[in-house]
Amino acid sequence: MIKRSVVLGCGSYLPQRLVTNAELANRIDTSDEWIVQRTGIRQRHIAADGEFTSHLAINAARAALRSADIDPQSIELIVLATSTPDNTFPATAVAVQNGLGITHGAAFDLQAVCSGFVFALATADNFLRTGAYKRALVIGAETFSRILDWNDRGTCVLFGDGAGALVLEAQDLPGTSADRGVLTTHLRSDGRHKSKLYVDGGPSSTQTVGHLRMEGREVFKHAVGMITDVIVDAFNATSLTAEDINWFVPHQANKRIIDASAHKLHIAPEKVVLTVDRHGNTSAASIPLALDVAVKDGRIKKGDLVLLEAMGGGFTWGSALVRW
Ligand code: UT7
């Protein structure tokens, strides 16, 4: 028997305010047609004034705890992936911990931009598999609307706000690929690409929060290759194949990147969970938001094999295979 991190529940939260492409086209030089054609995005949710990343995260965490049907006090570890924390410090994860009324265990943030959720999942999985903790909350939560340059049409149309969360529990299982739980995770980074997608501010450099800057075409150029490489690593580590996958839940940055990755990996289009049209790119929140949509609408069921991947600023990229 080995320890596996098994998903007990998931939840998500989106701010109420919906911003359509048409509304953006009223404010900047863009069009619904351009945004849909180049990205697949039709709308995004934007946090209200005074609504912080921690608020979105707490709502998502509460929903995940409800779906897991467990006592929040049994959570010993909270790993929160975000690039848009409430404050430079302390970690937004401790605000979530406090919001849930938990005073024991550990809570910390993790920063790997759009790959943050896969990095956080891998981190929590490692703590659970060593027996350090029994139950964990893994959260991706973002308010990217706060770091966008709303005059830069090349970036501001792409992103949205939201949060998603999973509850994981360490369970002793046989150790085969038929086990439920996180079967394998693969993380990569290459800082040579850091100027292609970054925020032009920070406490140590400018003492400001800064705005997101991206060479979109450059990111696009690298995305499919990096995503497919790290998914092949996951297949090789488990002897599973694209045929075995029930659901492909990629980071939701651009429909064209998702379609090209699925095509290259021979993953059938009907297995792809797509939410970029409704949520835009919510960075670290996009995967758990998409998971929650597909669980709630009955697509992802217990025992299904789910492939996750993400790629983003750094560059960072990663994959995970999870049997639900
Ligand atoms: O989540 C982290 C990872 N991030 C990503 O994966 C993003 C990766 N990149 C992309 O998704 C795409 O590169 C974009 C969607 C950002 C851009 O699509 P593209 O097909 O690469 O367009 P482009 O940047 O090459 O721009 C094409 C044209 C340009 O005009 P010219 O120079 O051809 O006259 C842009 O100025 O489209 C113009 N453009 C726009 N037009 C209308 C750029 N943004 C807009 C806009 N509305 N919002």
mmCIF file of C-alpha atoms and ligand atoms in Angstrom:
data_model
loop_
_atom_site.group_PDB
_atom_site.id
_atom_site.type_symbol
_atom_site.label_atom_id
_atom_site.label_comp_id
_atom_site.label_asym_id
_atom_site.label_seq_id
_atom_site.Cartn_x
_atom_site.Cartn_y
_atom_site.Cartn_z
ATOM 1 C CA MET A 1 0.000 0.000 0.000
ATOM 2 C CA ILE A 2 1.102 3.572 -0.673
ATOM 3 C CA LYS A 3 -0.324 6.939 0.247
ATOM 4 C CA ARG A 4 -2.287 8.785 -2.418
ATOM 5 C CA SER A 5 -3.911 12.222 -2.264
ATOM 6 C CA VAL A 6 -7.553 11.537 -3.057
ATOM 7 C CA VAL A 7 -9.982 14.299 -4.094
ATOM 8 C CA LEU A 8 -12.826 14.492 -1.562
ATOM 9 C CA GLY A 9 -14.537 17.550 -3.009
ATOM 10 C CA CYS A 10 -14.247 20.639 -5.147
ATOM 11 C CA GLY A 11 -15.788 24.077 -5.257
ATOM 12 C CA SER A 12 -15.478 27.414 -6.963
ATOM 13 C CA TYR A 13 -16.552 31.013 -6.841
ATOM 14 C CA LEU A 14 -16.936 33.705 -9.476
ATOM 15 C CA PRO A 15 -17.549 37.399 -8.769
ATOM 16 C CA GLN A 16 -21.033 38.523 -9.770
ATOM 17 C CA ARG A 17 -20.058 41.149 -12.295
ATOM 18 C CA LEU A 18 -19.904 39.849 -15.862
ATOM 19 C CA VAL A 19 -18.037 41.846 -18.493
ATOM 20 C CA THR A 20 -18.799 40.893 -22.088
ATOM 21 C CA ASN A 21 -16.550 41.470 -25.088
ATOM 22 C CA ALA A 22 -19.097 44.016 -26.338
ATOM 23 C CA GLU A 23 -18.682 46.030 -23.133
ATOM 24 C CA LEU A 24 -14.890 46.058 -23.593
ATOM 25 C CA ALA A 25 -15.344 47.116 -27.228
ATOM 26 C CA ASN A 26 -17.169 50.198 -25.948
ATOM 27 C CA ARG A 27 -14.133 51.200 -23.908
ATOM 28 C CA ILE A 28 -11.107 50.202 -26.041
ATOM 29 C CA ASP A 29 -10.249 49.558 -29.681
ATOM 30 C CA THR A 30 -11.274 45.896 -29.900
ATOM 31 C CA SER A 31 -14.215 43.799 -31.068
ATOM 32 C CA ASP A 32 -16.145 40.732 -29.971
ATOM 33 C CA GLU A 33 -15.173 39.123 -33.271
ATOM 34 C CA TRP A 34 -11.405 39.615 -32.717
ATOM 35 C CA ILE A 35 -11.494 38.340 -29.135
ATOM 36 C CA VAL A 36 -13.631 35.273 -29.943
ATOM 37 C CA GLN A 37 -11.636 34.388 -33.046
ATOM 38 C CA ARG A 38 -8.175 34.748 -31.447
ATOM 39 C CA THR A 39 -8.936 33.426 -27.951
ATOM 40 C CA GLY A 40 -12.398 31.837 -27.671
ATOM 41 C CA ILE A 41 -13.237 34.239 -24.826
ATOM 42 C CA ARG A 42 -16.778 35.711 -24.768
ATOM 43 C CA GLN A 43 -17.013 37.090 -21.234
ATOM 44 C CA ARG A 44 -15.145 37.249 -17.917
ATOM 45 C CA HIS A 45 -16.081 37.892 -14.280
ATOM 46 C CA ILE A 46 -14.564 40.897 -12.526
ATOM 47 C CA ALA A 47 -14.303 41.328 -8.746
ATOM 48 C CA ALA A 48 -16.225 44.208 -7.160
ATOM 49 C CA ASP A 49 -14.464 47.068 -5.381
ATOM 50 C CA GLY A 50 -13.476 45.772 -1.964
ATOM 51 C CA GLU A 51 -13.722 42.139 -3.075
ATOM 52 C CA PHE A 52 -10.265 40.613 -2.594
ATOM 53 C CA THR A 53 -8.556 37.415 -3.712
ATOM 54 C CA SER A 54 -9.030 36.032 -0.183
ATOM 55 C CA HIS A 55 -12.787 36.616 -0.385
ATOM 56 C CA LEU A 56 -13.031 34.650 -3.628
ATOM 57 C CA ALA A 57 -10.785 31.941 -2.160
ATOM 58 C CA ILE A 58 -12.803 31.612 1.053
ATOM 59 C CA ASN A 59 -16.033 31.197 -0.937
ATOM 60 C CA ALA A 60 -14.430 28.547 -3.169
ATOM 61 C CA ALA A 61 -12.928 26.758 -0.150
ATOM 62 C CA ARG A 62 -16.287 26.713 1.666
ATOM 63 C CA ALA A 63 -17.945 25.227 -1.428
ATOM 64 C CA ALA A 64 -15.221 22.560 -1.679
ATOM 65 C CA LEU A 65 -15.563 21.691 2.024
ATOM 66 C CA ARG A 66 -19.348 21.406 1.608
ATOM 67 C CA SER A 67 -18.949 19.110 -1.400
ATOM 68 C CA ALA A 68 -16.410 16.981 0.535
ATOM 69 C CA ASP A 69 -18.859 16.931 3.461
ATOM 70 C CA ILE A 70 -16.080 17.220 6.046
ATOM 71 C CA ASP A 71 -15.443 19.371 9.101
ATOM 72 C CA PRO A 72 -13.237 22.344 8.119
ATOM 73 C CA GLN A 73 -11.321 21.716 11.344
ATOM 74 C CA SER A 74 -9.922 18.511 9.828
ATOM 75 C CA ILE A 75 -7.934 20.578 7.279
ATOM 76 C CA GLU A 76 -4.248 20.665 8.268
ATOM 77 C CA LEU A 77 -2.724 22.288 5.201
ATOM 78 C CA ILE A 78 -3.819 25.126 2.916
ATOM 79 C CA VAL A 79 -1.805 25.818 -0.220
ATOM 80 C CA LEU A 80 -3.098 28.810 -2.159
ATOM 81 C CA ALA A 81 -1.795 29.564 -5.626
ATOM 82 C CA THR A 82 -2.049 33.222 -6.576
ATOM 83 C CA SER A 83 -0.142 36.019 -8.284
ATOM 84 C CA THR A 84 -2.612 38.594 -6.988
ATOM 85 C CA PRO A 85 -2.408 38.321 -3.187
ATOM 86 C CA ASP A 86 -4.421 40.683 -0.952
ATOM 87 C CA ASN A 87 -1.144 42.090 0.413
ATOM 88 C CA THR A 88 2.544 41.618 -0.268
ATOM 89 C CA PHE A 89 2.492 39.729 3.015
ATOM 90 C CA PRO A 90 1.191 37.840 4.938
ATOM 91 C CA ALA A 91 0.129 35.092 2.592
ATOM 92 C CA THR A 92 -3.470 35.249 1.380
ATOM 93 C CA ALA A 93 -3.662 31.611 2.540
ATOM 94 C CA VAL A 94 -3.618 32.740 6.184
ATOM 95 C CA ALA A 95 -6.562 35.077 5.516
ATOM 96 C CA VAL A 96 -8.379 32.052 4.099
ATOM 97 C CA GLN A 97 -7.349 29.922 7.081
ATOM 98 C CA ASN A 98 -8.654 32.629 9.412
ATOM 99 C CA GLY A 99 -11.849 33.022 7.381
ATOM 100 C CA LEU A 100 -12.513 29.309 7.775
ATOM 101 C CA GLY A 101 -11.853 29.497 11.522
ATOM 102 C CA ILE A 102 -8.843 27.181 11.397
ATOM 103 C CA THR A 103 -5.957 27.907 13.811
ATOM 104 C CA HIS A 104 -3.848 24.761 13.486
ATOM 105 C CA GLY A 105 -1.676 23.325 10.719
ATOM 106 C CA ALA A 106 0.004 25.379 7.982
ATOM 107 C CA ALA A 107 -1.187 27.790 5.311
ATOM 108 C CA PHE A 108 0.971 29.400 2.670
ATOM 109 C CA ASP A 109 0.840 30.935 -0.807
ATOM 110 C CA LEU A 110 2.556 29.603 -3.867
ATOM 111 C CA GLN A 111 3.432 31.680 -6.898
ATOM 112 C CA ALA A 112 3.807 30.071 -10.304
ATOM 113 C CA VAL A 113 1.423 32.384 -12.183
ATOM 114 C CA CYS A 114 -0.895 30.439 -14.519
ATOM 115 C CA SER A 115 0.777 27.142 -13.554
ATOM 116 C CA GLY A 116 0.128 27.911 -9.884
ATOM 117 C CA PHE A 117 -2.674 25.406 -9.374
ATOM 118 C CA VAL A 118 -0.667 22.490 -10.776
ATOM 119 C CA PHE A 119 2.333 23.548 -8.644
ATOM 120 C CA ALA A 120 0.102 23.848 -5.545
ATOM 121 C CA LEU A 121 -1.501 20.459 -6.208
ATOM 122 C CA ALA A 122 1.938 18.842 -6.552
ATOM 123 C CA THR A 123 3.134 20.539 -3.344
ATOM 124 C CA ALA A 124 0.126 19.455 -1.287
ATOM 125 C CA ASP A 125 0.327 15.966 -2.794
ATOM 126 C CA ASN A 126 3.928 15.627 -1.627
ATOM 127 C CA PHE A 127 3.035 16.684 1.938
ATOM 128 C CA LEU A 128 0.122 14.220 2.036
ATOM 129 C CA ARG A 129 2.065 11.307 0.571
ATOM 130 C CA THR A 130 4.839 11.671 3.164
ATOM 131 C CA GLY A 131 2.239 11.499 5.940
ATOM 132 C CA ALA A 132 2.998 15.048 7.149
ATOM 133 C CA TYR A 133 -0.683 16.012 6.888
ATOM 134 C CA LYS A 134 -3.891 14.062 6.411
ATOM 135 C CA ARG A 135 -6.181 16.604 4.725
ATOM 136 C CA ALA A 136 -5.380 19.632 2.574
ATOM 137 C CA LEU A 137 -7.132 22.433 0.736
ATOM 138 C CA VAL A 138 -5.561 23.363 -2.583
ATOM 139 C CA ILE A 139 -6.826 26.672 -3.916
ATOM 140 C CA GLY A 140 -6.253 28.769 -7.021
ATOM 141 C CA ALA A 141 -7.568 32.321 -6.578
ATOM 142 C CA GLU A 142 -6.950 35.476 -8.586
ATOM 143 C CA THR A 143 -8.045 39.056 -9.104
ATOM 144 C CA PHE A 144 -6.043 39.687 -12.280
ATOM 145 C CA SER A 145 -8.348 42.620 -13.064
ATOM 146 C CA ARG A 146 -6.285 44.555 -10.488
ATOM 147 C CA ILE A 147 -2.971 44.137 -12.348
ATOM 148 C CA LEU A 148 -4.233 44.713 -15.887
ATOM 149 C CA ASP A 149 -3.433 47.787 -17.912
ATOM 150 C CA TRP A 150 -6.985 48.554 -19.077
ATOM 151 C CA ASN A 151 -5.574 50.605 -21.947
ATOM 152 C CA ASP A 152 -3.568 47.681 -23.348
ATOM 153 C CA ARG A 153 -5.959 45.827 -25.651
ATOM 154 C CA GLY A 154 -3.366 43.080 -26.172
ATOM 155 C CA THR A 155 -3.772 41.903 -22.565
ATOM 156 C CA CYS A 156 -6.819 43.395 -20.824
ATOM 157 C CA VAL A 157 -9.332 41.435 -22.910
ATOM 158 C CA LEU A 158 -7.786 38.111 -21.920
ATOM 159 C CA PHE A 159 -8.094 37.801 -18.168
ATOM 160 C CA GLY A 160 -10.775 37.422 -15.503
ATOM 161 C CA ASP A 161 -11.182 36.918 -11.759
ATOM 162 C CA GLY A 162 -12.266 33.817 -9.830
ATOM 163 C CA ALA A 163 -11.293 31.020 -7.481
ATOM 164 C CA GLY A 164 -11.482 27.247 -7.281
ATOM 165 C CA ALA A 165 -10.530 24.732 -4.605
ATOM 166 C CA LEU A 166 -10.026 21.020 -4.029
ATOM 167 C CA VAL A 167 -10.073 19.084 -0.758
ATOM 168 C CA LEU A 168 -7.498 16.287 -0.721
ATOM 169 C CA GLU A 169 -7.124 13.444 1.758
ATOM 170 C CA ALA A 170 -4.205 11.027 2.199
ATOM 171 C CA GLN A 171 -5.449 7.461 1.804
ATOM 172 C CA ASP A 172 -3.594 4.131 1.769
ATOM 173 C CA LEU A 173 -4.130 2.521 -1.645
ATOM 174 C CA PRO A 174 -2.606 -0.381 -3.614
ATOM 175 C CA GLY A 175 -0.251 1.831 -5.663
ATOM 176 C CA THR A 176 -1.485 1.047 -9.156
ATOM 177 C CA SER A 177 -2.718 3.413 -11.862
ATOM 178 C CA ALA A 178 -6.237 2.203 -11.042
ATOM 179 C CA ASP A 179 -5.998 3.966 -7.644
ATOM 180 C CA ARG A 180 -8.047 7.058 -7.011
ATOM 181 C CA GLY A 181 -6.030 10.207 -6.285
ATOM 182 C CA VAL A 182 -3.110 12.140 -7.714
ATOM 183 C CA LEU A 183 -1.171 9.576 -9.755
ATOM 184 C CA THR A 184 1.689 11.766 -10.943
ATOM 185 C CA THR A 185 2.737 15.432 -11.188
ATOM 186 C CA HIS A 186 5.435 17.052 -13.325
ATOM 187 C CA LEU A 187 6.639 20.633 -12.826
ATOM 188 C CA ARG A 188 9.025 22.679 -14.960
ATOM 189 C CA SER A 189 10.387 26.248 -15.031
ATOM 190 C CA ASP A 190 12.747 28.169 -17.294
ATOM 191 C CA GLY A 191 13.553 31.721 -16.210
ATOM 192 C CA ARG A 192 15.167 32.616 -19.524
ATOM 193 C CA HIS A 193 11.625 33.496 -20.648
ATOM 194 C CA LYS A 194 10.735 35.757 -17.748
ATOM 195 C CA SER A 195 10.483 38.947 -19.818
ATOM 196 C CA LYS A 196 7.830 37.461 -22.136
ATOM 197 C CA LEU A 197 5.111 37.494 -19.455
ATOM 198 C CA TYR A 198 5.643 39.504 -16.289
ATOM 199 C CA VAL A 199 4.356 42.299 -14.074
ATOM 200 C CA ASP A 200 6.330 45.539 -14.342
ATOM 201 C CA GLY A 201 6.283 46.262 -10.616
ATOM 202 C CA GLY A 202 6.903 44.705 -7.243
ATOM 203 C CA PRO A 203 7.909 45.509 -3.673
ATOM 204 C CA SER A 204 11.657 45.029 -4.165
ATOM 205 C CA SER A 205 11.984 46.685 -7.576
ATOM 206 C CA THR A 206 9.499 49.553 -7.912
ATOM 207 C CA GLN A 207 7.574 49.545 -4.639
ATOM 208 C CA THR A 208 4.401 49.430 -6.758
ATOM 209 C CA VAL A 209 2.086 46.598 -7.735
ATOM 210 C CA GLY A 210 2.677 47.059 -11.464
ATOM 211 C CA HIS A 211 0.805 45.880 -14.550
ATOM 212 C CA LEU A 212 0.830 42.670 -16.516
ATOM 213 C CA ARG A 213 2.961 42.792 -19.678
ATOM 214 C CA MET A 214 2.966 40.038 -22.259
ATOM 215 C CA GLU A 215 4.483 39.301 -25.638
ATOM 216 C CA GLY A 216 1.428 37.232 -26.555
ATOM 217 C CA ARG A 217 2.778 35.824 -29.793
ATOM 218 C CA GLU A 218 6.002 34.693 -28.062
ATOM 219 C CA VAL A 219 4.066 32.959 -25.288
ATOM 220 C CA PHE A 220 1.800 31.325 -27.846
ATOM 221 C CA LYS A 221 4.821 30.066 -29.790
ATOM 222 C CA HIS A 222 6.192 28.140 -26.804
ATOM 223 C CA ALA A 223 2.915 27.051 -25.197
ATOM 224 C CA VAL A 224 1.883 23.969 -27.170
ATOM 225 C CA GLY A 225 5.374 22.402 -27.157
ATOM 226 C CA MET A 226 5.856 22.906 -23.429
ATOM 227 C CA ILE A 227 2.374 21.653 -22.561
ATOM 228 C CA THR A 228 2.651 18.520 -24.674
ATOM 229 C CA ASP A 229 6.190 17.735 -23.372
ATOM 230 C CA VAL A 230 5.121 17.718 -19.759
ATOM 231 C CA ILE A 231 2.010 15.670 -20.526
ATOM 232 C CA VAL A 232 4.168 13.072 -22.264
ATOM 233 C CA ASP A 233 6.217 12.991 -19.004
ATOM 234 C CA ALA A 234 2.995 12.191 -17.106
ATOM 235 C CA PHE A 235 2.074 9.420 -19.559
ATOM 236 C CA ASN A 236 5.583 7.941 -19.387
ATOM 237 C CA ALA A 237 5.592 7.973 -15.575
ATOM 238 C CA THR A 238 2.301 6.063 -15.354
ATOM 239 C CA SER A 239 2.216 3.996 -18.575
ATOM 240 C CA LEU A 240 -1.169 5.618 -19.205
ATOM 241 C CA THR A 241 -1.997 7.027 -22.650
ATOM 242 C CA ALA A 242 -4.209 9.661 -24.217
ATOM 243 C CA GLU A 243 -6.751 6.860 -24.833
ATOM 244 C CA ASP A 244 -7.046 6.241 -21.087
ATOM 245 C CA ILE A 245 -7.945 9.867 -20.350
ATOM 246 C CA ASN A 246 -11.601 10.555 -19.606
ATOM 247 C CA TRP A 247 -11.246 14.338 -19.264
ATOM 248 C CA PHE A 248 -8.595 16.838 -20.299
ATOM 249 C CA VAL A 249 -8.833 19.923 -18.062
ATOM 250 C CA PRO A 250 -6.192 22.357 -19.307
ATOM 251 C CA HIS A 251 -5.337 25.823 -18.077
ATOM 252 C CA GLN A 252 -7.792 28.101 -19.867
ATOM 253 C CA ALA A 253 -5.716 30.789 -21.603
ATOM 254 C CA ASN A 254 -6.680 30.470 -25.233
ATOM 255 C CA LYS A 255 -8.957 28.034 -27.074
ATOM 256 C CA ARG A 256 -6.478 27.829 -29.943
ATOM 257 C CA ILE A 257 -3.695 26.658 -27.586
ATOM 258 C CA ILE A 258 -6.044 24.108 -25.956
ATOM 259 C CA ASP A 259 -7.263 22.764 -29.316
ATOM 260 C CA ALA A 260 -3.720 22.500 -30.702
ATOM 261 C CA SER A 261 -2.451 20.708 -27.567
ATOM 262 C CA ALA A 262 -5.340 18.221 -27.573
ATOM 263 C CA HIS A 263 -4.857 17.594 -31.289
ATOM 264 C CA LYS A 264 -1.095 17.003 -30.903
ATOM 265 C CA LEU A 265 -1.708 14.553 -28.042
ATOM 266 C CA HIS A 266 -4.548 12.761 -29.903
ATOM 267 C CA ILE A 267 -7.057 13.645 -27.183
ATOM 268 C CA ALA A 268 -10.581 13.612 -28.628
ATOM 269 C CA PRO A 269 -12.264 17.044 -28.653
ATOM 270 C CA GLU A 270 -15.260 15.721 -26.672
ATOM 271 C CA LYS A 271 -12.923 14.945 -23.740
ATOM 272 C CA VAL A 272 -11.744 18.546 -23.461
ATOM 273 C CA VAL A 273 -13.290 20.701 -20.703
ATOM 274 C CA LEU A 274 -13.484 24.254 -21.989
ATOM 275 C CA THR A 275 -14.441 27.251 -19.853
ATOM 276 C CA VAL A 276 -12.264 29.975 -21.365
ATOM 277 C CA ASP A 277 -15.350 31.223 -23.238
ATOM 278 C CA ARG A 278 -17.145 31.998 -19.960
ATOM 279 C CA HIS A 279 -14.298 32.752 -17.532
ATOM 280 C CA GLY A 280 -11.476 34.146 -19.669
ATOM 281 C CA ASN A 281 -7.982 33.395 -18.358
ATOM 282 C CA THR A 282 -8.202 33.310 -14.557
ATOM 283 C CA SER A 283 -4.553 32.253 -14.173
ATOM 284 C CA ALA A 284 -4.107 29.916 -11.154
ATOM 285 C CA ALA A 285 -7.890 29.665 -10.716
ATOM 286 C CA SER A 286 -8.698 28.406 -14.206
ATOM 287 C CA ILE A 287 -8.164 24.671 -13.659
ATOM 288 C CA PRO A 288 -10.128 24.282 -10.404
ATOM 289 C CA LEU A 289 -12.885 26.487 -11.863
ATOM 290 C CA ALA A 290 -13.073 24.208 -14.916
ATOM 291 C CA LEU A 291 -12.951 21.071 -12.749
ATOM 292 C CA ASP A 292 -15.872 22.340 -10.710
ATOM 293 C CA VAL A 293 -17.925 23.078 -13.830
ATOM 294 C CA ALA A 294 -17.335 19.552 -15.189
ATOM 295 C CA VAL A 295 -18.048 17.883 -11.834
ATOM 296 C CA LYS A 296 -21.250 19.875 -11.321
ATOM 297 C CA ASP A 297 -22.583 19.181 -14.825
ATOM 298 C CA GLY A 298 -21.959 15.455 -14.316
ATOM 299 C CA ARG A 299 -19.097 14.968 -16.758
ATOM 300 C CA ILE A 300 -16.313 14.171 -14.240
ATOM 301 C CA LYS A 301 -17.324 11.201 -12.084
ATOM 302 C CA LYS A 302 -15.629 9.119 -9.407
ATOM 303 C CA GLY A 303 -13.012 6.879 -10.996
ATOM 304 C CA ASP A 304 -12.535 9.034 -14.115
ATOM 305 C CA LEU A 305 -8.979 9.752 -15.211
ATOM 306 C CA VAL A 306 -8.438 13.504 -15.441
ATOM 307 C CA LEU A 307 -5.429 15.134 -17.092
ATOM 308 C CA LEU A 308 -4.484 18.643 -15.932
ATOM 309 C CA GLU A 309 -1.903 20.954 -17.481
ATOM 310 C CA ALA A 310 -0.860 24.572 -17.300
ATOM 311 C CA MET A 311 1.743 26.911 -18.713
ATOM 312 C CA GLY A 312 2.443 30.517 -17.813
ATOM 313 C CA GLY A 313 4.760 33.291 -16.669
ATOM 314 C CA GLY A 314 8.340 32.339 -15.831
ATOM 315 C CA PHE A 315 7.930 30.325 -17.925
ATOM 316 C CA THR A 316 6.489 27.691 -15.643
ATOM 317 C CA TRP A 317 4.585 24.657 -16.821
ATOM 318 C CA GLY A 318 3.303 21.418 -15.381
ATOM 319 C CA SER A 319 0.951 18.468 -15.623
ATOM 320 C CA ALA A 320 -0.924 16.146 -13.288
ATOM 321 C CA LEU A 321 -2.881 12.939 -13.727
ATOM 322 C CA VAL A 322 -5.655 12.509 -11.186
ATOM 323 C CA ARG A 323 -8.100 9.645 -10.870
ATOM 324 C CA TRP A 324 -11.210 11.346 -9.512
HETATM 325 O O1 UT7 B 1 -1.974 32.146 -19.285
HETATM 326 C C1 UT7 B 1 -0.648 32.447 -19.501
HETATM 327 C C2 UT7 B 1 -0.246 32.128 -20.849
HETATM 328 N N1 UT7 B 1 -0.712 33.121 -21.792
HETATM 329 C C3 UT7 B 1 -1.102 32.726 -22.971
HETATM 330 O O2 UT7 B 1 -1.170 31.556 -23.218
HETATM 331 C C4 UT7 B 1 -1.396 33.763 -24.023
HETATM 332 C C5 UT7 B 1 -0.737 33.337 -25.275
HETATM 333 N N2 UT7 B 1 -0.952 34.219 -26.387
HETATM 334 C C6 UT7 B 1 -2.159 34.350 -26.979
HETATM 335 O O3 UT7 B 1 -3.133 33.771 -26.554
HETATM 336 C C7 UT7 B 1 -2.235 35.193 -28.241
HETATM 337 O O4 UT7 B 1 -0.938 35.517 -28.659
HETATM 338 C C8 UT7 B 1 -3.057 36.499 -28.072
HETATM 339 C C9 UT7 B 1 -4.518 36.130 -27.926
HETATM 340 C C10 UT7 B 1 -2.571 37.251 -26.862
HETATM 341 C C11 UT7 B 1 -2.920 37.361 -29.311
HETATM 342 O O5 UT7 B 1 -3.308 36.630 -30.467
HETATM 343 P P1 UT7 B 1 -2.371 36.632 -31.765
HETATM 344 O O6 UT7 B 1 -3.089 35.883 -32.781
HETATM 345 O O7 UT7 B 1 -1.025 36.129 -31.328
HETATM 346 O O8 UT7 B 1 -2.366 38.155 -32.156
HETATM 347 P P2 UT7 B 1 -1.128 39.160 -32.248
HETATM 348 O O9 UT7 B 1 -0.611 39.496 -30.891
HETATM 349 O O10 UT7 B 1 -0.173 38.629 -33.228
HETATM 350 O O11 UT7 B 1 -1.841 40.434 -32.827
HETATM 351 C C12 UT7 B 1 -2.456 40.417 -34.130
HETATM 352 C C13 UT7 B 1 -3.078 41.762 -34.375
HETATM 353 C C14 UT7 B 1 -2.141 42.934 -34.105
HETATM 354 O O12 UT7 B 1 -2.374 43.922 -35.092
HETATM 355 P P3 UT7 B 1 -1.376 44.051 -36.348
HETATM 356 O O13 UT7 B 1 -0.021 44.331 -35.749
HETATM 357 O O14 UT7 B 1 -1.447 42.739 -37.037
HETATM 358 O O15 UT7 B 1 -1.979 45.196 -37.093
HETATM 359 C C15 UT7 B 1 -2.597 43.468 -32.781
HETATM 360 O O16 UT7 B 1 -2.327 44.826 -32.606
HETATM 361 O O17 UT7 B 1 -4.203 41.962 -33.511
HETATM 362 C C16 UT7 B 1 -4.071 43.218 -32.842
HETATM 363 N N3 UT7 B 1 -4.690 43.117 -31.539
HETATM 364 C C17 UT7 B 1 -6.005 43.339 -31.327
HETATM 365 N N4 UT7 B 1 -6.998 43.693 -32.142
HETATM 366 C C18 UT7 B 1 -8.234 43.835 -31.635
HETATM 367 C C19 UT7 B 1 -4.121 42.753 -30.353
HETATM 368 N N5 UT7 B 1 -5.044 42.742 -29.371
HETATM 369 C C20 UT7 B 1 -6.216 43.100 -29.958
HETATM 370 C C21 UT7 B 1 -7.528 43.259 -29.467
HETATM 371 N N6 UT7 B 1 -8.485 43.620 -30.329
HETATM 372 N N7 UT7 B 1 -7.842 43.047 -28.177
#
